[in-house]
Coordinates of C-alpha atoms in Angstrom, one line a residue:
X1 CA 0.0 0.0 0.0
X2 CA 1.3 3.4 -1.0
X3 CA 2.3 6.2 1.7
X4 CA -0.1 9.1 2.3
X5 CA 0.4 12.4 3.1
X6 CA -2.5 15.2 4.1
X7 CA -1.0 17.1 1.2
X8 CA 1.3 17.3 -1.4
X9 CA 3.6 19.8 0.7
X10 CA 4.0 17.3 2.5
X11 CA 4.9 14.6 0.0
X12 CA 7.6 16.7 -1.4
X13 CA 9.2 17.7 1.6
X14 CA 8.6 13.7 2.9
X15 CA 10.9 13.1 -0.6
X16 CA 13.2 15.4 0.2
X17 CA 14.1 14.5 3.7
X18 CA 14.4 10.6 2.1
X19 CA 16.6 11.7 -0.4
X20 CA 18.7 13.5 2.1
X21 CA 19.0 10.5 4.4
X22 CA 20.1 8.2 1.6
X23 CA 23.0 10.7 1.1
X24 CA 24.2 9.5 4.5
X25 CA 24.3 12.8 6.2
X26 CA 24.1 12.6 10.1
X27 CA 21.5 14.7 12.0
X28 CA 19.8 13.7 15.3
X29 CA 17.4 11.3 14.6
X30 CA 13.4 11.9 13.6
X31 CA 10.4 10.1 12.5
X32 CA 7.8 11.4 10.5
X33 CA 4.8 9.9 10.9
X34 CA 2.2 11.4 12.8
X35 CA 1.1 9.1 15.3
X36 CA 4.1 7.6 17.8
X37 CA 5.6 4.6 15.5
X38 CA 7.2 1.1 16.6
X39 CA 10.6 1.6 17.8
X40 CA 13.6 -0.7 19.1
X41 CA 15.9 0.9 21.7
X42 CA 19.6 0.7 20.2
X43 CA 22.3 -1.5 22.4
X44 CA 25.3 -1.2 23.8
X45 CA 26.8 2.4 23.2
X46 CA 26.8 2.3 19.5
X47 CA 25.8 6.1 18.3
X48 CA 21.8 6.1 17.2
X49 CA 21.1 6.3 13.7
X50 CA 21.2 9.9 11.9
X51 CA 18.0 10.2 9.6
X52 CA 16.8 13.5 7.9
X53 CA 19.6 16.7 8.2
X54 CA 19.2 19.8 6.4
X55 CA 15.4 20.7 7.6
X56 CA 16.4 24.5 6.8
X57 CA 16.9 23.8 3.2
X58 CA 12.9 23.6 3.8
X59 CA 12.5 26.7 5.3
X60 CA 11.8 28.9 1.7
X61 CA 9.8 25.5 0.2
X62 CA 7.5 25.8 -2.7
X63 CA 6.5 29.6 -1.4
X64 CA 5.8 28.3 2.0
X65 CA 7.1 29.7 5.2
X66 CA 8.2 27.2 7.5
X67 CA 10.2 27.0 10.2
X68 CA 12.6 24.3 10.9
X69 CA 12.2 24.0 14.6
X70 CA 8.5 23.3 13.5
X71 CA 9.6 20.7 11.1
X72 CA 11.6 18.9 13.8
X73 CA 9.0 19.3 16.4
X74 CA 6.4 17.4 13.5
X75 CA 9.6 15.2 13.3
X76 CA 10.2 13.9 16.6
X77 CA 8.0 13.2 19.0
X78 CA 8.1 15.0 22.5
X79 CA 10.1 13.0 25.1
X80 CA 11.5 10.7 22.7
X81 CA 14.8 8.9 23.2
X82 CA 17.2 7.7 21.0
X83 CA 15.6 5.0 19.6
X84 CA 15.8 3.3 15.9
X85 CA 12.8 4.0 14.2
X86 CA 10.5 1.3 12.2
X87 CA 9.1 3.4 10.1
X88 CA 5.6 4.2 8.7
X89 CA 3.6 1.4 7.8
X90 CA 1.7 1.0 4.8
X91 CA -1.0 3.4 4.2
X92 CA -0.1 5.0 7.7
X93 CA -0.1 9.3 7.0
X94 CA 3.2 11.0 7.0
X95 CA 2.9 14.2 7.7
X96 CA 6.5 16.4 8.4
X97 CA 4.6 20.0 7.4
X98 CA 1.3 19.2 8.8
X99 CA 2.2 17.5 11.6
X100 CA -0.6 16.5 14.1
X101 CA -2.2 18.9 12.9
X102 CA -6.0 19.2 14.9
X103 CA -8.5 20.8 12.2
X104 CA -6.7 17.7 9.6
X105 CA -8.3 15.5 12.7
X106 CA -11.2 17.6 13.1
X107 CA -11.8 17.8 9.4
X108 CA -11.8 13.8 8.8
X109 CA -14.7 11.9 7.4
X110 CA -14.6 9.0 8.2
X111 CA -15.4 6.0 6.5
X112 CA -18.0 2.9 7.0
X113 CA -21.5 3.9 9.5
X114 CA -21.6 4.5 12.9
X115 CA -24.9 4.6 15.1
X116 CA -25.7 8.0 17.0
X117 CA -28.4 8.2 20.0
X118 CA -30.6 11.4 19.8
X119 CA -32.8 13.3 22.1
X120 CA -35.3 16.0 22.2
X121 CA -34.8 19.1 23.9
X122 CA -37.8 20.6 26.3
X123 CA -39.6 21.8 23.5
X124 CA -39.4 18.8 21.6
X125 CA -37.1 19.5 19.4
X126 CA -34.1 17.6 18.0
X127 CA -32.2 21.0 15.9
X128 CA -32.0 18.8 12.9
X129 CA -33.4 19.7 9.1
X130 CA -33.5 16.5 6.4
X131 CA -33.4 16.8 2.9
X132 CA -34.4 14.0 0.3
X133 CA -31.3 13.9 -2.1
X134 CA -30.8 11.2 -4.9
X135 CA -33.1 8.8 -2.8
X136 CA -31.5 9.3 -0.1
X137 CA -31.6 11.3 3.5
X138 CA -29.1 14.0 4.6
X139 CA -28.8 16.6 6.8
X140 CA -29.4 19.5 5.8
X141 CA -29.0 22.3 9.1
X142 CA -27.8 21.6 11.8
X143 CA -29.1 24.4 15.0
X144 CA -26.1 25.6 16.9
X145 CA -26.7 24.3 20.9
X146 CA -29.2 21.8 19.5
X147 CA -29.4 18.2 20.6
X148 CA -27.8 17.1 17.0
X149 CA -25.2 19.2 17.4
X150 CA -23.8 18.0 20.6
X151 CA -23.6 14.3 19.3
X152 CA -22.0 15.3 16.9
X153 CA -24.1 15.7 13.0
X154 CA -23.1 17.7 10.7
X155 CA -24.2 19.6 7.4
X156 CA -24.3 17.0 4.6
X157 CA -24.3 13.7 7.1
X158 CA -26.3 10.8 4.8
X159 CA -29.3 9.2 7.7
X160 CA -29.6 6.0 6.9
X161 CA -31.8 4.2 9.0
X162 CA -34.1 6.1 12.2
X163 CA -35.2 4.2 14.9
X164 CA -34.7 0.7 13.1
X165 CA -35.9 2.1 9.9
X166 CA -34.6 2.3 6.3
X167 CA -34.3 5.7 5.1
X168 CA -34.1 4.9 1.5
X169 CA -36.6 6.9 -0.6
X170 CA -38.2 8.5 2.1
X171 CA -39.2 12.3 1.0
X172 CA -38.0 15.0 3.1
X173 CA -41.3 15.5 4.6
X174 CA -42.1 11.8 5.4
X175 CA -38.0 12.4 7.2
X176 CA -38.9 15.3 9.6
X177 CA -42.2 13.4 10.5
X178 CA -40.6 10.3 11.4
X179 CA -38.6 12.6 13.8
X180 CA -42.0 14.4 14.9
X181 CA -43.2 11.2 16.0
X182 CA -40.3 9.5 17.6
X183 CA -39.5 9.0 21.2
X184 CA -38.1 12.4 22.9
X185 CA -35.8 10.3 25.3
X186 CA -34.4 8.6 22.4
X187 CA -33.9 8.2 18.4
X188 CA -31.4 5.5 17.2
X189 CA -29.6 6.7 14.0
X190 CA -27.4 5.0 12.0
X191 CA -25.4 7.6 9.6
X192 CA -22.8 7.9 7.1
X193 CA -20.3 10.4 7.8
X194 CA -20.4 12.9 4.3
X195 CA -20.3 11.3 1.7
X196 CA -20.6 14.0 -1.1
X197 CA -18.1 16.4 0.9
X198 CA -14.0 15.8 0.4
X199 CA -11.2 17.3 2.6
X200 CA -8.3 18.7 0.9
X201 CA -5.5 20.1 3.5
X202 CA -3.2 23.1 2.4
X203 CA -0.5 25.4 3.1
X204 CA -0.4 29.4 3.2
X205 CA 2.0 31.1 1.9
X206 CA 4.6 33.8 3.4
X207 CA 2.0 35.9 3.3
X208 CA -0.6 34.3 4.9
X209 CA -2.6 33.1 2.0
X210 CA -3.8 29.7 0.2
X211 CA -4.2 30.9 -2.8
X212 CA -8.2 31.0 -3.1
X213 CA -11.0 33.1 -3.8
X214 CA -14.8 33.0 -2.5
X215 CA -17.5 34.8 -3.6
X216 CA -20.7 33.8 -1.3
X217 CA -19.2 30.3 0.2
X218 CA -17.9 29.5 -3.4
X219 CA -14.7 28.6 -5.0
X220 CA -14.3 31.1 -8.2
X221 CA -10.8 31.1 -8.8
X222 CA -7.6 29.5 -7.7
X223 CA -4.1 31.7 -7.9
X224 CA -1.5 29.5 -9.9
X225 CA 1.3 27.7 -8.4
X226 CA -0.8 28.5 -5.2
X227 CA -1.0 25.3 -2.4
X228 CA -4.8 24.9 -3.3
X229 CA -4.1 24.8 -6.9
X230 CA -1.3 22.3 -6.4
X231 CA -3.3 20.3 -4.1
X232 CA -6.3 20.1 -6.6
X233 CA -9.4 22.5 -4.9
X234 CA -11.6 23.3 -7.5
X235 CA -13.7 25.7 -8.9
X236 CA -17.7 25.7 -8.8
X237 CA -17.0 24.0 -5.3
X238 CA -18.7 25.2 -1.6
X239 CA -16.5 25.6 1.4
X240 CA -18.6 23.6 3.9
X241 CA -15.9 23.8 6.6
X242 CA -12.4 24.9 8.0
X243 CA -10.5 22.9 9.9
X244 CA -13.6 20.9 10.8
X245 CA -15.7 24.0 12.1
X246 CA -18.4 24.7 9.8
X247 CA -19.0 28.1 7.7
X248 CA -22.1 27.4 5.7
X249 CA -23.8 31.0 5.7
X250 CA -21.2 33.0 6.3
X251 CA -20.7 36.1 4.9
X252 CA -17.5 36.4 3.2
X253 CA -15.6 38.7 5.4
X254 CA -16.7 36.2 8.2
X255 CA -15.2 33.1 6.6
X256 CA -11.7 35.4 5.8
X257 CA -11.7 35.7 9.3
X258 CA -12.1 32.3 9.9
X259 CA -9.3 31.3 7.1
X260 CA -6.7 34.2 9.1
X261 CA -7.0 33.2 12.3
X262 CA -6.7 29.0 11.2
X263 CA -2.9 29.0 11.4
X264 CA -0.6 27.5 8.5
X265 CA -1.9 24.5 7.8
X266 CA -5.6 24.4 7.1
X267 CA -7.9 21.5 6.0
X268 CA -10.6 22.7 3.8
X269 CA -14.2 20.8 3.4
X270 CA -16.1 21.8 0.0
X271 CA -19.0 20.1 -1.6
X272 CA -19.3 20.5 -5.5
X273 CA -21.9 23.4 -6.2
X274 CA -24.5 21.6 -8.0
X275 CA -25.1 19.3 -5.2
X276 CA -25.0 22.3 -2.3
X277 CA -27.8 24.1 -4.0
X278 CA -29.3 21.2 -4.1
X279 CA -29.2 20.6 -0.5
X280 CA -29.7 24.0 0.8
X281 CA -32.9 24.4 -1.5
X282 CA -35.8 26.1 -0.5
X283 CA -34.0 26.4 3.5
X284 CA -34.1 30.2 3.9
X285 CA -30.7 32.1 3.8
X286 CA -31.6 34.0 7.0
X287 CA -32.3 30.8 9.0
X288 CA -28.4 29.1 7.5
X289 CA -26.7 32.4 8.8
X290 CA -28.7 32.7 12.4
X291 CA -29.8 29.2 13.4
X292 CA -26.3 26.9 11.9
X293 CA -23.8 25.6 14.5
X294 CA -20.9 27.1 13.5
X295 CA -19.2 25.8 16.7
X296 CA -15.6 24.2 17.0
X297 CA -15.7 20.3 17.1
X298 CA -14.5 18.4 19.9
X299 CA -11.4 16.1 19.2

């Protein structure tokens, strides 16, 4: 199984800190991968292996600004010893610019289905909208402080059963009367994390900037040779979230904001715009900006 990285920053700069270690220069010895890997303590007094020197050649790296006491600090993990790395295992994510990076873990959709159990607050309410989509059942707002939002559902979430049943070719009405009618103590859901949503993690630049431009929670243009154009966002696309915290209805000086203050590295959600409008159909523009949780998730 090939390597993954959260970007291709990172994949470059993974290459070049290989390529630099098969040279056979000596620096103090790193791992990249993001989680702690499998290591075997080295015997005897022999000197540890010297894996990865010349992080500051990375410092002015494809237009980013980087730092290489961050780089080693993705590197090596705190209180580490001197100890001879295994390595990343297949299909384990290497990440030596992102690091462990939260809004990447935040921002994850996860695959397979996982079952959720929702109540009703004390005016019966659950602060979840569904919409009908392609024959199936999403959600389609999400009220900040509501009961869905504490377990966790999010904007674009696929419902696929309620309470034991199948939520295939319901309508959207025939959805939010099902929840009318069910139990305010508790609904058993079994959901789908996102499945028409993609994350795609970049990089700002030295000065500050990723290289995209939104009109109205849209992707109209991308600057060339920019970390969103080299790490394929597209065009005609909506930012649903940043860094896992969601910015449908935003205004755009809002969601700027959000993209300033996100630090370096910052995992993008987007939806393509055909099936946004789709979702967000007929749900008043007012109610998206006012009533949707636009809250940080918990890790």
């Amino acid at each position: 199984m090939a390597t993954l990285y959260p970007s291709l920053e990172d994949m470059k700069g993974h290459q070049i800190l290989q390529a630099q270690a098969a040279a056979g220069v000596r620096t103090p010895a790193t791992t990249v991968v993001t989680e702690k890997p499998k290591l075997v303590s080295g015997t005897g007094n022999a000197a540890p292996p010297m894996l990865y020197p010349n992080l500051a050649e990375l410092e002015n790296y494809m237009g980013l600004a980087l730092s290489s006491e961050e780089i080693q600090k993705n590197l090596l993990p705190e209180g580490s010893t001197a100890l001879t790395p295994a390595g990343p295992a297949p299909g384990q994510l290497v990440a030596p610019l992102s690091g462990n990076n939260a809004g990447l873990r935040r921002a994850e959709i996860k695959p397979g289905v996982r079952e959720i159990h929702l109540c009703k607050d004390e005016r019966g309410k659950t602060g979840l909208q569904l919409k009908n989509v392609d024959q199936g059942i999403f959600v389609q707002l999400v009220k900040a402080n509501s009961p869905a939002a504490l377990v966790g559902l999010r904007f674009g979430d696929q419902i696929l059963q309620i309470d034991g049943k199948n939520c295939t070719g319901w309508s959207s009405d025939k959805a939010q009367r099902v929840l009318k009618k069910a139990s305010p103590e508790k609904i058993v859901m079994v959901v789908r994390d996102r499945p028409f949503q993609r994350t795609v993690t970049v990089h700002k630049d030295s000065t500050g900037h990723v290289g995209v431009v939104v009109k109205k929670g849209k992707i109209v243009s991308l600057a060339k040779d920019s970390s969103a154009a080299r790490n394929g966002l597209l065009t005609h696309h909506y930012i649903c979230e940043v860094n896992g915290q969601n910015v449908i209805g935003m205004k755009d000086k809002q969601l700027t904001e959000v993209l300033a203050g996100a630090g370096n590295v910052v995992t993008l959600t987007i939806i393509p715009a055909v099936i946004y409008e789709h979702m967000v159909k007929r749900l008043s523009a007012g109610l998206v900006k006012s009533a949707m949780d636009h809250s940080i998730p918990d890790l």
